PDB file of C-alpha atoms in Angstrom:
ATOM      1  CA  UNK A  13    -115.998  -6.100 107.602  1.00 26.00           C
ATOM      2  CA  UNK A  14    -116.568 -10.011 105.854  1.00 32.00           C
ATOM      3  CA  UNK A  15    -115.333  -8.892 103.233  1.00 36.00           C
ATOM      4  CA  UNK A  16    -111.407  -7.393 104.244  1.00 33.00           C
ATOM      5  CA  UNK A  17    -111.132 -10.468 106.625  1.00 34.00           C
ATOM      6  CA  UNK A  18    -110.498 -12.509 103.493  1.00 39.00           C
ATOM      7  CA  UNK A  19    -107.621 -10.347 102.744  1.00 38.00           C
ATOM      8  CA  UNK A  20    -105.916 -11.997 105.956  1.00 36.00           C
ATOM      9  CA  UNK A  21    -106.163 -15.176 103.872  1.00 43.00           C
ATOM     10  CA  UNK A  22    -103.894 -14.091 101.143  1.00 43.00           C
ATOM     11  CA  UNK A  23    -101.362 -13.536 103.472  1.00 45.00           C
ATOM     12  CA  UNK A  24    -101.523  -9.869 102.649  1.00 46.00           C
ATOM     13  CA  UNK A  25    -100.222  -7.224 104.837  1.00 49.00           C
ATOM     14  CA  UNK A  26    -101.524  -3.146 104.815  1.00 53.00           C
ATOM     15  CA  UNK A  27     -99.431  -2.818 101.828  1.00 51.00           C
ATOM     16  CA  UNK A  28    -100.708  -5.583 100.383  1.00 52.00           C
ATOM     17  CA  UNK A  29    -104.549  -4.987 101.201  1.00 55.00           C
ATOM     18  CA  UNK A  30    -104.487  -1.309  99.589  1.00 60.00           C
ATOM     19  CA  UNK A  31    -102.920  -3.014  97.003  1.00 57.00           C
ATOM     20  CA  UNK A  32    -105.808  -5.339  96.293  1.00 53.00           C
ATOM     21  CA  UNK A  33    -107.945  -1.839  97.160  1.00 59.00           C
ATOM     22  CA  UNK A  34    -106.810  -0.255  94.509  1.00 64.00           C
ATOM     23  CA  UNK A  35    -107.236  -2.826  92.297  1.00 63.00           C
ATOM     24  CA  UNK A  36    -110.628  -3.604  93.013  1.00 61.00           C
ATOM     25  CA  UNK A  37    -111.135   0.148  92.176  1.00 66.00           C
ATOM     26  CA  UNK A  38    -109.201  -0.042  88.810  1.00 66.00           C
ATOM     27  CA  UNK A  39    -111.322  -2.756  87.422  1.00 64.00           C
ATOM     28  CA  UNK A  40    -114.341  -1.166  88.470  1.00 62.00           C
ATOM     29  CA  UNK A  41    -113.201   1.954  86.821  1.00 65.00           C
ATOM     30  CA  UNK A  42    -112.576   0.241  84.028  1.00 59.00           C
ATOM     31  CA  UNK A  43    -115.928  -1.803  83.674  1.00 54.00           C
ATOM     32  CA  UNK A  44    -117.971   1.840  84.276  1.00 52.00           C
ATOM     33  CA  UNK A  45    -115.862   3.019  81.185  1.00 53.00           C
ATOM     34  CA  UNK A  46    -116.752   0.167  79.286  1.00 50.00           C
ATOM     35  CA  UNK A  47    -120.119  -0.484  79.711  1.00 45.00           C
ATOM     36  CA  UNK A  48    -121.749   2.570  78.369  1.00 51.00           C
ATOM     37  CA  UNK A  49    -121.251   1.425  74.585  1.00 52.00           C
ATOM     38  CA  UNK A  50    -121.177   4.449  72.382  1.00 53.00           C
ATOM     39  CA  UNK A  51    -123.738   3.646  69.242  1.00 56.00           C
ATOM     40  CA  UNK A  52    -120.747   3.385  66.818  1.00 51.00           C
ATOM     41  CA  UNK A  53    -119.594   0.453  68.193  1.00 50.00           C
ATOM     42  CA  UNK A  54    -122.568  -1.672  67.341  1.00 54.00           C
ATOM     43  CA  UNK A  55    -121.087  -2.197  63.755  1.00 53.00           C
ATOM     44  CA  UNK A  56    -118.703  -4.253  65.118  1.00 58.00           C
ATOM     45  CA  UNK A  57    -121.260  -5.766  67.923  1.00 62.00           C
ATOM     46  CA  UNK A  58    -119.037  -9.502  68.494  1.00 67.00           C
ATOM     47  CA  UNK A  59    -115.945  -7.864  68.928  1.00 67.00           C
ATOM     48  CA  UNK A  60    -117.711  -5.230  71.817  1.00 69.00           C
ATOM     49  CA  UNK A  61    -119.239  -8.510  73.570  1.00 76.00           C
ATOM     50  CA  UNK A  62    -115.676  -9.944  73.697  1.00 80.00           C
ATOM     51  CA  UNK A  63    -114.374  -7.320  75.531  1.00 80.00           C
ATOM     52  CA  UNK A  64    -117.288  -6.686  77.661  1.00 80.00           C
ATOM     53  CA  UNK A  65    -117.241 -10.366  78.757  1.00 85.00           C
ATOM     54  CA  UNK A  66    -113.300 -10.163  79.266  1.00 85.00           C
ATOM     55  CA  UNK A  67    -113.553  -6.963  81.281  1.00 84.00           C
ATOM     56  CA  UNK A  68    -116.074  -8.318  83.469  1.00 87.00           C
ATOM     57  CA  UNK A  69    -114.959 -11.097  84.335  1.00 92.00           C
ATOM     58  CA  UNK A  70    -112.215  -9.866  85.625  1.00 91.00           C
ATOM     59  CA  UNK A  71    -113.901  -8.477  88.726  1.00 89.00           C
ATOM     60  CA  UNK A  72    -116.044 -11.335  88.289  1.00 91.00           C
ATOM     61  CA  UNK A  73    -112.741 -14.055  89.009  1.00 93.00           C
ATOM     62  CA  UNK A  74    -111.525 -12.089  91.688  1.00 91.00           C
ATOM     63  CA  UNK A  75    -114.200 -11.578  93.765  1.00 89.00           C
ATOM     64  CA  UNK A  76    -115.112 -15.280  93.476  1.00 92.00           C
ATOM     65  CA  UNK A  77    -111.569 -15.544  94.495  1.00 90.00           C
ATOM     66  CA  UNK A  78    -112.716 -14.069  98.116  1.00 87.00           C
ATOM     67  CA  UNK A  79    -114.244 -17.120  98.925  1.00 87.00           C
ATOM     68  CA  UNK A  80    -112.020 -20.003  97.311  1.00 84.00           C
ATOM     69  CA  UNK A  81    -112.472 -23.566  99.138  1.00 90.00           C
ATOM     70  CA  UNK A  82    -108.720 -23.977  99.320  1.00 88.00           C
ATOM     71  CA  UNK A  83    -105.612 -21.951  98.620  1.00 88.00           C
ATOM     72  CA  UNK A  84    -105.330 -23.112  95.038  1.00 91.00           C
ATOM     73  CA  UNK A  85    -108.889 -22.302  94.249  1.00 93.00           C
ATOM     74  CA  UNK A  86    -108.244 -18.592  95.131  1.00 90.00           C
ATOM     75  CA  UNK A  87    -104.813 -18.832  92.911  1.00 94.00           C
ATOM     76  CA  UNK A  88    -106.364 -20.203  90.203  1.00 95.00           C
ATOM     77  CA  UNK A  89    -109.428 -17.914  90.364  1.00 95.00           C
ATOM     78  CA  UNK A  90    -107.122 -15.144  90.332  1.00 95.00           C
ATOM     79  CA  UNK A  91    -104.923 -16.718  87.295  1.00 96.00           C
ATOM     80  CA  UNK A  92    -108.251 -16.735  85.557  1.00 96.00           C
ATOM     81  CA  UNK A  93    -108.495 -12.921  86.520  1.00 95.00           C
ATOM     82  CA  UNK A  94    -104.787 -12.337  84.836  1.00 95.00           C
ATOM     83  CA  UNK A  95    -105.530 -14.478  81.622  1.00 96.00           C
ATOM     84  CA  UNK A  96    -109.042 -12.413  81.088  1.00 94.00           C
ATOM     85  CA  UNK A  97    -106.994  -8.687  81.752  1.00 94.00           C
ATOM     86  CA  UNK A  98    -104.425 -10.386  78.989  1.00 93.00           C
ATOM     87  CA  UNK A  99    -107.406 -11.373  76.699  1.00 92.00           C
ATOM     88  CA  UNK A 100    -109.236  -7.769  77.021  1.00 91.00           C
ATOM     89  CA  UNK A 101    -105.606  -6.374  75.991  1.00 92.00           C
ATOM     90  CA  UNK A 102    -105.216  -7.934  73.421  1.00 89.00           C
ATOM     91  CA  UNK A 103    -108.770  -6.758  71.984  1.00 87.00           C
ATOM     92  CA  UNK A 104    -108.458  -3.441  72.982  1.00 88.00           C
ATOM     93  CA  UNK A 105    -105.158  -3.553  70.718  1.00 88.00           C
ATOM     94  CA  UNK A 106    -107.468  -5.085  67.785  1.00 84.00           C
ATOM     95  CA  UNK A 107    -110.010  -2.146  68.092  1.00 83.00           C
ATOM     96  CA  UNK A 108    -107.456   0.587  68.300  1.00 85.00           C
ATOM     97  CA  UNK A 109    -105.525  -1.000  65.007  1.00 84.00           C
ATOM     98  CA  UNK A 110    -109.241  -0.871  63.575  1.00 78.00           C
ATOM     99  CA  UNK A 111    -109.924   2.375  64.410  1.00 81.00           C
ATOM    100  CA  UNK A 112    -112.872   1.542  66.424  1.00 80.00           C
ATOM    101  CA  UNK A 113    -111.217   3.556  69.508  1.00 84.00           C
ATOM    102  CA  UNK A 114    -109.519   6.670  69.378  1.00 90.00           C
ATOM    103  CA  UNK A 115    -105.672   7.036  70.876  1.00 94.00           C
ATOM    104  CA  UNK A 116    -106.886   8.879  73.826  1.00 93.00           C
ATOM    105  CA  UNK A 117    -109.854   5.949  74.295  1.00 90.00           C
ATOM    106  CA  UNK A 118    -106.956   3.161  73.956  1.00 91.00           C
ATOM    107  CA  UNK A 119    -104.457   4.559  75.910  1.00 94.00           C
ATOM    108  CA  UNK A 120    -106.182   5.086  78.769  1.00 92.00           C
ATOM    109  CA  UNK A 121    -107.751   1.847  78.813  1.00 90.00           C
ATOM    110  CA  UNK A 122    -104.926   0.156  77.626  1.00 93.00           C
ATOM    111  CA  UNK A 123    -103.181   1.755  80.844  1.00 93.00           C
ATOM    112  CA  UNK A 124    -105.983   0.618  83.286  1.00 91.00           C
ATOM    113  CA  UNK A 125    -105.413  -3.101  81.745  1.00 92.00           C
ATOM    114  CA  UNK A 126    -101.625  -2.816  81.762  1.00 94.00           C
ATOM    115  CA  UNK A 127    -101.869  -1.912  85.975  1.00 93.00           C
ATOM    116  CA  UNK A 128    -104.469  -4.257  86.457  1.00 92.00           C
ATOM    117  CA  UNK A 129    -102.620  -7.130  85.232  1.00 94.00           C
ATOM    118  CA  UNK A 130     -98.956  -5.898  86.864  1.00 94.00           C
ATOM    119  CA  UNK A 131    -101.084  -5.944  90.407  1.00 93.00           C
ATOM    120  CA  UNK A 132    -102.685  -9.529  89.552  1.00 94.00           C
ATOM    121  CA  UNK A 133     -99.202 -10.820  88.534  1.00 96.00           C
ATOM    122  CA  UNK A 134     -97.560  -9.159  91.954  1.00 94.00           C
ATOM    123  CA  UNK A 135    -100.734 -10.664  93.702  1.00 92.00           C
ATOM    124  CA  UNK A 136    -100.194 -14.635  92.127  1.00 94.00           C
ATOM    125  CA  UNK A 137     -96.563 -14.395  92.627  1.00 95.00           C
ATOM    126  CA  UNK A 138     -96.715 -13.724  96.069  1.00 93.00           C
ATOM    127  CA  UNK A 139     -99.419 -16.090  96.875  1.00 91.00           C
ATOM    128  CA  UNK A 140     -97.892 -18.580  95.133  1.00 93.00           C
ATOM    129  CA  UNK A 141     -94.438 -18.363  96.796  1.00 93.00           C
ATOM    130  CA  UNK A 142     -96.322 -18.187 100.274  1.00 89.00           C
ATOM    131  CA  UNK A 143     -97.671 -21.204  99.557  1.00 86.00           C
ATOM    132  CA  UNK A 144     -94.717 -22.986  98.452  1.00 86.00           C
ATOM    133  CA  UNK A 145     -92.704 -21.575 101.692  1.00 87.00           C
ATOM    134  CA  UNK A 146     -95.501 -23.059 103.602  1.00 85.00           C
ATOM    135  CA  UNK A 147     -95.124 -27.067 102.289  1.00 83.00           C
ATOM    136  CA  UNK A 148     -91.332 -26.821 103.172  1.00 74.00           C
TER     137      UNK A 148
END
């Protein structure tokens, strides 16, 4: 229960926490598809570790988000978050153009990324506007 009482803190409401739900379960998701590294990958063994440490630390920024010491800790952890789902586009695009992932492979992940960074963006946004309505 630690854990959604945080949620209070970003000023979301239900909507808002099932948002944040369902993003936690996206990036998950996406981390469990990522991590078992099929053997042909190893050929190209820097760019894999780029997008393994991208698409970690995406869950990685947001949970240490949780637990910010102040308001614009927690945005900037979660600006962090955004920049890292940008970053692991951007290599997933390299990869597919290589032909190191298949369409299907790309798409799909490609997808995840795509909604995980929409939800991040929606997330910032608000915050930062709540905070901004709150020094007037």
């Amino acid at each position: 229960m630690i854990a959604l009482t945080k949620h209070f803190k970003w000023g979301l409401n239900k909507h808002g926490r099932q948002r944040y739900l369902f993003l936690k379960q996206k990036i998950r998701s996406a981390n469990s598809e990522a991590l078992p590294l099929p053997s042909w990958w190893t050929k190209r063994i820097c760019h894999v570790e780029q997008i393994y440490r991208c698409g970690t630390s995406i869950g990685a920024n947001i949970a240490e988000s949780r637990f910010g010491q102040s308001d614009a800790d927690h945005i900037s952890k979660l600006s962090i978050a955004l920049k890292e789902a940008s970053e692991t586009m951007y290599w997933l695009e390299l990869l597919h153009e290589a032909d190191f992932i298949n369409k299907k492979q790309f798409d799909s992940l490609y997808n995840d990324a795509k909604t995980i960074v929409g939800t991040l963006v929606n997330i910032v946004n608000k915050l930062k506007n709540k905070t901004k309505m709150q020094q007037s």
